[in-house]
Coordinates of C-alpha atoms and ligand atoms in Angstrom, one line a residue:
X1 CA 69.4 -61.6 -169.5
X2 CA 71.1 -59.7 -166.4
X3 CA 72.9 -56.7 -167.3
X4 CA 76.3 -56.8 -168.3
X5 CA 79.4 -55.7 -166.5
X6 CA 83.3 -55.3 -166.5
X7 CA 82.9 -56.5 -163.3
X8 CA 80.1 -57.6 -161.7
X9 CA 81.0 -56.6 -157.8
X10 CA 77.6 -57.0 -156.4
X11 CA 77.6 -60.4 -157.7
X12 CA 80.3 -61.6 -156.8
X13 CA 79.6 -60.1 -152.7
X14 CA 76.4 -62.1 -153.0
X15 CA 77.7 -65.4 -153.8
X16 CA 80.2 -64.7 -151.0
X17 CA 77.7 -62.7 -148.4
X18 CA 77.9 -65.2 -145.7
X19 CA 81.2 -65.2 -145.3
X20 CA 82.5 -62.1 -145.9
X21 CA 79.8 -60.8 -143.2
X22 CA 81.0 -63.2 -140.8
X23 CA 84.5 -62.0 -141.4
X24 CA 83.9 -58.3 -141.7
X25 CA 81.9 -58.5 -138.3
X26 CA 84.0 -60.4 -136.2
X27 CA 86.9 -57.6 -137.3
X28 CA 84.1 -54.9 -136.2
X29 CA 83.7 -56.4 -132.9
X30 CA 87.5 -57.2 -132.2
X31 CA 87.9 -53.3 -132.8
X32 CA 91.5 -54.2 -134.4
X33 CA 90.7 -51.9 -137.4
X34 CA 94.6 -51.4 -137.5
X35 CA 97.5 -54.0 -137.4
X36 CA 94.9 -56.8 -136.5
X37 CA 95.5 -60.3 -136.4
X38 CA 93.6 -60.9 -139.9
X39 CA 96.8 -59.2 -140.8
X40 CA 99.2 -61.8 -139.8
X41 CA 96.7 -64.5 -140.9
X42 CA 96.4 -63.5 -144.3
X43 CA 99.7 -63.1 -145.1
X44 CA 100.7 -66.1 -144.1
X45 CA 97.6 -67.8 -146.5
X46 CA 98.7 -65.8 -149.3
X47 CA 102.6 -66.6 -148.7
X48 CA 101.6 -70.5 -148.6
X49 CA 99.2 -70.0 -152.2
X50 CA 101.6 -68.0 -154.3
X51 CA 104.9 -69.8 -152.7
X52 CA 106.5 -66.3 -151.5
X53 CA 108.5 -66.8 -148.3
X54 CA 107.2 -63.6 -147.0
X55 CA 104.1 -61.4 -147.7
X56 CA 103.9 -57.7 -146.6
X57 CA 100.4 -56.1 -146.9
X58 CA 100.0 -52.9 -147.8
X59 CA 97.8 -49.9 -148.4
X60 CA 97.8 -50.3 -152.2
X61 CA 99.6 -51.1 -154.9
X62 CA 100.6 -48.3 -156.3
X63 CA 102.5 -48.3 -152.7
X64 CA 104.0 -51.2 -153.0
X65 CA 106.0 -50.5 -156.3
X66 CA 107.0 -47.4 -154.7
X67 CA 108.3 -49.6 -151.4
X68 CA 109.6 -52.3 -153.8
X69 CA 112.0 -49.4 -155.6
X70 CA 112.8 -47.9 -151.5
X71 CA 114.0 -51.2 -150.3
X72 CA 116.6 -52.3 -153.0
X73 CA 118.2 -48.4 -152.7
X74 CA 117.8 -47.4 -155.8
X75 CA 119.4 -44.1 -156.5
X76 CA 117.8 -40.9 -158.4
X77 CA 119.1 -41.6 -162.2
X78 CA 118.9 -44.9 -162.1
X79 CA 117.4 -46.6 -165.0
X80 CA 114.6 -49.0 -164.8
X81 CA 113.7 -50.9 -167.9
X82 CA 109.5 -51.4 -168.0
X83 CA 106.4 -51.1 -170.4
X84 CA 104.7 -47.8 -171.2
X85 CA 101.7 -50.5 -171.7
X86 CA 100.8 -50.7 -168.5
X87 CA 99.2 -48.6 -165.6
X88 CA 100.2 -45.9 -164.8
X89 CA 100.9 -46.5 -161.4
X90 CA 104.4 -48.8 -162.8
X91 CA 106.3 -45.8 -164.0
X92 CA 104.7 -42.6 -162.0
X93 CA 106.0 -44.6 -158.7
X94 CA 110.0 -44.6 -160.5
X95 CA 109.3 -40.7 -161.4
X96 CA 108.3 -39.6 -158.0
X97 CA 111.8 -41.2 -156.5
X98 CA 113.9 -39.6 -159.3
X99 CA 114.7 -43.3 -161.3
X100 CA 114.4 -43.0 -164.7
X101 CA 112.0 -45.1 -166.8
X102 CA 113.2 -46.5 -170.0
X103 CA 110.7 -48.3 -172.0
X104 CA 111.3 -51.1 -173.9
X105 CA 108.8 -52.4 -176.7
X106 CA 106.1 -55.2 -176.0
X107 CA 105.7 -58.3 -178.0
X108 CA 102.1 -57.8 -179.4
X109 CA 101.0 -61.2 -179.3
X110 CA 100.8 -61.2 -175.5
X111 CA 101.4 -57.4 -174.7
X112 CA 104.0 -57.8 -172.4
X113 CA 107.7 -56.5 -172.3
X114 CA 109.9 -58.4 -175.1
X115 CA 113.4 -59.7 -173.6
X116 CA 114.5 -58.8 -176.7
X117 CA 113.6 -55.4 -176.6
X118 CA 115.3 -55.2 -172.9
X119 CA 118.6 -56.4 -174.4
X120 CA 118.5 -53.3 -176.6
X121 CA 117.7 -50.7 -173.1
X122 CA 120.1 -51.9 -171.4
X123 CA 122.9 -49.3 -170.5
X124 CA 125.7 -48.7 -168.0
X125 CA 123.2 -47.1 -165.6
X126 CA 120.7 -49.9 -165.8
X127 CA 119.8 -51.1 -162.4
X128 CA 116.8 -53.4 -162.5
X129 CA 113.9 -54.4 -164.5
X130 CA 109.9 -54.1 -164.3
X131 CA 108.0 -56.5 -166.2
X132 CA 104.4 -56.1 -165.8
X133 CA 102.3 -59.6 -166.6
X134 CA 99.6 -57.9 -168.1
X135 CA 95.9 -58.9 -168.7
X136 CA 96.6 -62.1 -166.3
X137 CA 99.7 -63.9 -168.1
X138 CA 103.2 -63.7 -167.2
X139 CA 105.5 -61.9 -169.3
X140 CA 108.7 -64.4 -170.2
X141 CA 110.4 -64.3 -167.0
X142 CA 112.7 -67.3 -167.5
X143 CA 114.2 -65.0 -170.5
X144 CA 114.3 -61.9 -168.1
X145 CA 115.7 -63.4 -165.2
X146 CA 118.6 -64.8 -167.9
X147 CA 119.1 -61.3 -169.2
X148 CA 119.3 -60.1 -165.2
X149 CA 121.5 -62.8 -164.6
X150 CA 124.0 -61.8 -167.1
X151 CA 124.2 -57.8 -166.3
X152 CA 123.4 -58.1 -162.6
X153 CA 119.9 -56.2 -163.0
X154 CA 117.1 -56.5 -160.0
X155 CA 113.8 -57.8 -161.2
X156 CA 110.7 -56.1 -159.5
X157 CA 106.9 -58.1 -161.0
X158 CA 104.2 -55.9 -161.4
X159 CA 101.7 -58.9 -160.4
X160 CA 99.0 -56.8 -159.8
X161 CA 96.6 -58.2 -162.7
X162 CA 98.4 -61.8 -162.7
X163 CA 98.1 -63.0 -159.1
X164 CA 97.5 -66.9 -159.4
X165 CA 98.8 -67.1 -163.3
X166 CA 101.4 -69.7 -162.9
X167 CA 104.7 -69.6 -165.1
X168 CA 106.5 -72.9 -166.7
X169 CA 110.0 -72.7 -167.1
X170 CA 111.1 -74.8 -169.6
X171 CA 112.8 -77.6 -167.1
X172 CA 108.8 -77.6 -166.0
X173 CA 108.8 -76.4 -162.8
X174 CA 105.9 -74.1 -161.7
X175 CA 106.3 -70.6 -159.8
X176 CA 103.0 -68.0 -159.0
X177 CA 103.7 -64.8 -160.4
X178 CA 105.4 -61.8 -158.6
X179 CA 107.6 -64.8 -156.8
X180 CA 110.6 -64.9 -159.5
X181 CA 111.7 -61.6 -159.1
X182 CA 113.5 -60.3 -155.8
X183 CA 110.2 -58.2 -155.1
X184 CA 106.8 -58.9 -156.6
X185 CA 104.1 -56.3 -155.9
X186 CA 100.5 -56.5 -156.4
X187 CA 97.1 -54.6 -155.9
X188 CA 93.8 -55.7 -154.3
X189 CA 91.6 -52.9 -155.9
X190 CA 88.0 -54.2 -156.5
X191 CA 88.2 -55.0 -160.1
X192 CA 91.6 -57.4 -160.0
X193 CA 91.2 -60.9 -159.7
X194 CA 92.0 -61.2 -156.3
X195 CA 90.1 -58.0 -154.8
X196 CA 89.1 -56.4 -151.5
X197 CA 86.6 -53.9 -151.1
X198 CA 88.5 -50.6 -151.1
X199 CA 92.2 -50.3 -151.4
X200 CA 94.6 -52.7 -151.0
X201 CA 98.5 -54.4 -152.0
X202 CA 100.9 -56.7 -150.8
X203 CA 104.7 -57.2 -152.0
X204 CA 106.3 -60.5 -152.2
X205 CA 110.1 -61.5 -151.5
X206 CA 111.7 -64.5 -150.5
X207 CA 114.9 -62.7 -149.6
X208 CA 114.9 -62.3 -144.8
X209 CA 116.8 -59.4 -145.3
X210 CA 114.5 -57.2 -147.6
X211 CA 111.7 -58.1 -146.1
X212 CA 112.3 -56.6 -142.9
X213 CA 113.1 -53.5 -144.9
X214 CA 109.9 -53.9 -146.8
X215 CA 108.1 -54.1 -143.8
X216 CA 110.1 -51.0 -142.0
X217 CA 109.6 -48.7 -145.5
X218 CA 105.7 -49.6 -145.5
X219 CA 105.8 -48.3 -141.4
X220 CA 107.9 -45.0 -142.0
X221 CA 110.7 -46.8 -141.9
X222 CA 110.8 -47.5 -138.2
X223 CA 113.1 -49.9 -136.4
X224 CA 112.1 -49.9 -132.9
X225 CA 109.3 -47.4 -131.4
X226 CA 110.4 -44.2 -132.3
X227 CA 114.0 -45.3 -134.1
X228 CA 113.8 -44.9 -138.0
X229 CA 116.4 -46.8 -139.9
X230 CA 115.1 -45.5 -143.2
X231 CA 113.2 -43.1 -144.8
X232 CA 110.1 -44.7 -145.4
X233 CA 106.1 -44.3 -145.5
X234 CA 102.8 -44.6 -143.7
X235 CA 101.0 -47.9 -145.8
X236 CA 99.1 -50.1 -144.3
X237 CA 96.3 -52.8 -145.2
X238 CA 93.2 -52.3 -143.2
X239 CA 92.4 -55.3 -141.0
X240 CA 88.8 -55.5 -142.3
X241 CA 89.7 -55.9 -146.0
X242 CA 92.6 -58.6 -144.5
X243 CA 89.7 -60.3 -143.2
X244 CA 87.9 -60.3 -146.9
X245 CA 90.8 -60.6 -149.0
X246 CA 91.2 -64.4 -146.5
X247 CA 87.6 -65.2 -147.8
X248 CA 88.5 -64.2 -151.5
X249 CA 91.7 -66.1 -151.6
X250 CA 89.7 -69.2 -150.7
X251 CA 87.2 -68.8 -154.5
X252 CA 90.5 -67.4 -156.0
X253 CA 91.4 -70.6 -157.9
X254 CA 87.8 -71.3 -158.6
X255 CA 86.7 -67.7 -160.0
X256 CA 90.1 -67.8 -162.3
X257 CA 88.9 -71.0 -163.9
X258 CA 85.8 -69.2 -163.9
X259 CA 87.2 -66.6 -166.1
X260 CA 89.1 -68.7 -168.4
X261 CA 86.2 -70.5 -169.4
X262 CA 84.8 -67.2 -170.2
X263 CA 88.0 -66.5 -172.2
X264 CA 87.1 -70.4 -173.5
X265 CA 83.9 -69.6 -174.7
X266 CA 84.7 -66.3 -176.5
X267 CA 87.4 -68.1 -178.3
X268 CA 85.3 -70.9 -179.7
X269 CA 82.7 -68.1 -180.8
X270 CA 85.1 -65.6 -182.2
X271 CA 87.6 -67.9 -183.9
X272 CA 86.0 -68.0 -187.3
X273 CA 85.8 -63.9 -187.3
X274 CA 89.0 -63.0 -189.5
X275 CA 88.6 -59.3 -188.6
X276 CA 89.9 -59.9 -184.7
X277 CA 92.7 -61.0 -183.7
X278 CA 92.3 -63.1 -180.5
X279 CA 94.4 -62.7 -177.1
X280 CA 97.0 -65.3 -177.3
X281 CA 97.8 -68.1 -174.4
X282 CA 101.9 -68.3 -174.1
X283 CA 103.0 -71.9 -174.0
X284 CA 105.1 -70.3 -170.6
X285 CA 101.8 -68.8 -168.4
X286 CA 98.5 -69.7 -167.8
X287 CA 96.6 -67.1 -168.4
X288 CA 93.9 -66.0 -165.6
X289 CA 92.2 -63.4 -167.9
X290 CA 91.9 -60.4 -166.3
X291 CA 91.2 -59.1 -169.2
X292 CA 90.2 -60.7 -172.6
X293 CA 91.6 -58.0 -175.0
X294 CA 91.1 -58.2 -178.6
X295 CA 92.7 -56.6 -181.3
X296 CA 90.7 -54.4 -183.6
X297 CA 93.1 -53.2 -186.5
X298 CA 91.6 -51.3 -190.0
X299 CA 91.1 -47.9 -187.9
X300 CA 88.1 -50.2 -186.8
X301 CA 87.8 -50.7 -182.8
X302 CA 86.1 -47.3 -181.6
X303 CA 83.1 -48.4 -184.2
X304 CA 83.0 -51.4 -182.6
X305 CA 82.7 -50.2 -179.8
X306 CA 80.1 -47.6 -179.7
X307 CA 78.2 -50.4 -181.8
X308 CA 78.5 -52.5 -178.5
X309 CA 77.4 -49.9 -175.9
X310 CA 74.4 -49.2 -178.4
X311 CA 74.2 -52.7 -178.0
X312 CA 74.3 -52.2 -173.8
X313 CA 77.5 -54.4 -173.6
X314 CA 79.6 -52.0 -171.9
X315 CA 83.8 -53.1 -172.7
X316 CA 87.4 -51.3 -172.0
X317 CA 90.5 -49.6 -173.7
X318 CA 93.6 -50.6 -171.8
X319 CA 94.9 -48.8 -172.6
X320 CA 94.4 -45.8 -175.1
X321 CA 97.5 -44.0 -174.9
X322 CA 100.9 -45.3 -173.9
X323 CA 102.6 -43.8 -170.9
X324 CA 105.1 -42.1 -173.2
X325 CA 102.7 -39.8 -174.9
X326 CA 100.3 -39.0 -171.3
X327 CA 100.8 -35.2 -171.2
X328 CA 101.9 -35.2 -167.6
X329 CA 105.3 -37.0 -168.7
X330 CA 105.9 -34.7 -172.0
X331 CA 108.8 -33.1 -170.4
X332 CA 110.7 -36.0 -169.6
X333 CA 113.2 -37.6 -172.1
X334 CA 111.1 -40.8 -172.3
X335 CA 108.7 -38.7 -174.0
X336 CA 110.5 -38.6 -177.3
X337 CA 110.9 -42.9 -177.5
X338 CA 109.7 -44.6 -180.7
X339 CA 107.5 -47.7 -179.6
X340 CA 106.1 -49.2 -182.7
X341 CA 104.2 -52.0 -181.1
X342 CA 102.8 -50.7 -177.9
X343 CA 101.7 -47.5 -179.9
X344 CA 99.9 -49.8 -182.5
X345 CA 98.3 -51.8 -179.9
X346 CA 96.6 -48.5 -177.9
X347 CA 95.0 -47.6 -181.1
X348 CA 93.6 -51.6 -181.7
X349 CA 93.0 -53.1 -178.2
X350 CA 89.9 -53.5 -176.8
X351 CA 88.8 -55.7 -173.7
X352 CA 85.5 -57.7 -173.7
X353 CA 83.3 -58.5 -170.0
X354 CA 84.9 -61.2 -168.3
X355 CA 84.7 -61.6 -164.5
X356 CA 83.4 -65.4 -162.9
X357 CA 80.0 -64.2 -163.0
X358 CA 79.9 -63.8 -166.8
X359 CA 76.8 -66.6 -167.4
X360 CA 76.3 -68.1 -171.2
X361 CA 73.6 -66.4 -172.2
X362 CA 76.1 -63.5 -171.9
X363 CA 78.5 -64.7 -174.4
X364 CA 76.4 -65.6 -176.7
X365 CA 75.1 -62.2 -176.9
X366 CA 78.1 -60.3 -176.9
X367 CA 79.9 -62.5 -179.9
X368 CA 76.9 -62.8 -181.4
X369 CA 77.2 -58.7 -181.6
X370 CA 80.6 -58.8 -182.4
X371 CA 79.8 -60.9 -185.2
X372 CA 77.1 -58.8 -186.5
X373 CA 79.1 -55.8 -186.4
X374 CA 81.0 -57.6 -188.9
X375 CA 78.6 -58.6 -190.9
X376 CA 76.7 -54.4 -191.5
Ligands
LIG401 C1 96.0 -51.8 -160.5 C2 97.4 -51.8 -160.9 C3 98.4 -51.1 -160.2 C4 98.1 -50.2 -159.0 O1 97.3 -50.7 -158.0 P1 96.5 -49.8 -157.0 O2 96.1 -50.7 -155.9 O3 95.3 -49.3 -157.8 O4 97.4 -48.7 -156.5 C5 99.7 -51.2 -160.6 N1 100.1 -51.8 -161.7 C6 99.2 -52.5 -162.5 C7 99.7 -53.2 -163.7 C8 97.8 -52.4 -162.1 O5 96.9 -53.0 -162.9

C-alpha cells in the first residue's frame, strides 16, 4: 500500500507534471515573474468557473479577508458577526483593523455559522457578516443573505476551503461559493482544493465599483502611478503560481469528485459504526470535502487517534481549540463568549485522509482501523 497522507502533494504534481512544467517554464522564460499575463488569464478562467464578474488575485488569503474588510470602509468598532470555528486567519484579519469579532454558534451537524445564532448577535453596531463554508460545504447562505437583507448587513464568504461547492437556493438556482456575498475571498495554499505551490488568494465581487477598490487596496492603494486614493497594501499573486493555479483549475471539477467519492467510500464503510457520527451533506451545498471530519464524542477521539498514527494513518484536528479561548485573544471581550456547540465540537472533531489521490486500498485500511478501534 502507498503511504498515507492529508495531502498527497507529490502526487498530485506527478499526475499533473507535464503541464505544470510547460506552464511554469514558459513564465521562466517570459521573465514576467510580476504582474504577467498568466495574471490576467487566470482571472478571467476563474471568474467564468465560479460565475464572479470579477476576480482579483492576490498574495494569500489571509490578505484578501483583510482587503475584503478595506474596501467596504469598515470602521474600528464595528462588529462583524463570524465563527470562532474556523481559521484563524477569518477573525485575526477583523482584529488587526480594529473591527470587532462577535461569534455566533455553529450548527453541529455541518459546522458552519447557524442563521439563527446570527439573529441573536446582531446589535446596533453590526455591520456585516462572515460565514465561513467550512470543510467544503456552504454554510446556509440563502438564510444569511435574508437576515442581511432585513438589517442592511454586508456579507463577506470565507471560500477558502469551498471553492467549487455549489449552493441551491430553494427556487433551484445554482451559485459557486464566495459569489453570493458582496466579497468572497479565498486561499490557494497547497493543501486547499484548488492549490498553487506556495502562497496564493483571490477575492471575488460582482459589484464595478468595489472591484476597482479591491484591486487599488491589493496595490497600496494606488490610483494612477504615484497617486494613492486609499490606504492600502503590497499583495500580489506571483505570475508562476497564476500560471499553475490555470492548470489546476482545469482537474478542479475532476479531483473534487475525486474527493467525494472518497467521502463516498468512507460513508458506506463507517455507517454501521454507532460510535461516529458521520459529516453530514446539507440538502443546500454540495459538499467538495475538504475535509471529511468525524465526530468522536465519549472523551474518545485523541485515543483514536494515537491508535491510528500507531496504525501509520496520519489524520487532523480542525480545529482543537476555538478562536475564543487561543491565548493571543484572552484580553479581548470575545474571550468571555459562551459557545456550547463549537466548544463541543473542538474536543470531538477529527478529520480522516481525503485528497483525489486517496486509492481503495486506502479506505479500506483506514475504516477497517477505525472499526477495530471499536471493536478493543
Ligand atoms: C486557509 C484559510 C485561510 C487563509 O488562507 P492563507 O492563504 O493561508 O492565508 C482563511 N480562511 C480559511 C477558512 C482557511 O481555511
Amino acid at each position: 500500500m502507498r503511504e498515507i497522507h492529508m495531502v498527497d502533494l507529490a502526487g498530485q504534481y506527478r499526475k499533473l507534471k507535464a503541464e505544470i512544467d510547460e506552464a511554469v517554464s514558459s513564465v521562466m522564460e517570459s521573465a514576467a515573474y510580476v504582474k504577467g499575463p498568466e495574471i490576467k488569464k487566470f482571472e478571467e478562467e476563474l471568474a467564468a468557473y465560479t460565475g464572479a464578474k470579477h476576480v482579483i488575485s492576490c498574495g494569500n488569503g489571509t490578505d484578501a479577508l483583510q482587503i475584503a474588510y478595506m474596501s467596504l470602509g469598515l470602521k474600528p468598532g464595528d462588529e462583524i458577526i463570524t465563527s470562532a470555528f474556523t481559521f484563524v486567519a477569518t477573525v485575526e484579519t477583523m482584529v488587526l483593523l480594529g473591527l470587532r469579532p462577535v461569534f455566533a454558534d455553529v450548527d453541529e451537524n455541518t459546522f458552519n455559522i447557524s442563521p439563527e445564532e446570527i439573529r441573536k448577535k446582531i446589535s446596533p453596531d453590526t455591520k456585516a457578516i462572515v460565514p465561513v463554508h467550512l470543510f467544503g460545504q456552504c454554510a446556509d447562505m440563502e438564510a444569511i443573505l435574508e437576515i442581511a437583507g432585513q438589517y442592511n448587513l454586508e456579507v463577506i464568504e470565507d471560500a477558502a476551503q469551498a471553492v467549487g461547492a455549489d449552493f441551491i437556493f430553494r427556487n433551484g438556482k445554482k451559485c459557486k461559493a464566495g459569489t453570493m456575498g458582496i466579497i468572497g475571498t479565498t486561499s490557494f495554499f497547497p493543501s486547499k482544493n484548488l492549490a498553487c505551490c506556495g502562497d496564493g488568494g483571490a477575492l471575488f465581487t460582482s459589484d464595478n465599483e468595489i472591484a476597482g477598490k479591491i484591486r487599488s487596496i491589493a496595490n497600496h492603494g494606488m490610483k494612477e502611478r504615484y497617486h494613492y486614493d486609499y490606504i492600502g497594501v503590497n499583495s500580489r499573486l506571483d505570475t508562476l503560481q497564476a500560471a499553475i493555479l490555470s492548470v489546476k483549475l482545469r482537474h478542479l471539477d475532476r479531483f473534487n469528485e475525486a474527493r467525494r467519492r472518497v467521502a463516498d467510500a468512507y460513508d458506506m464503510a463507517l455507517s454501521g459504526c454507532d460510535e461516529i457520527i458521520l459529516p453530514s451533506r446539507a440538502d443546500y451545498s454540495t459538499h467538495i470535502f475538504h475535509q471529511y471530519t468525524i465526530r468522536v464524542p465519549a472523551g474518545r477521539r485523541d485515543r483514536l487517534r494515537d491508535f491510528l498514527r500507531e496504525n501509520h494513518i496520519p489524520t487532523m484536528v480542525y480545529y482543537p481549540l476555538p478562536i475564543h479561548h487561543q491565548k493571543a485573544y484572552a484580553s479581548h471581550p470575545f474571550s468571555k463568549v459562551s459557545l456550547p456547540v463549537t466548544e463541543k465540537l473542538c474536543s470531538e472533531v477529527l478529520s480522516l485522509p481525503v485528497c483525489p489521490e486517496t486509492d481503495d486500498e486506502q479506505i479500506e485500511y483506514i475504516t477497517g482501523k477505525v472499526l477495530d478501534f471499536f471493536k478493543q
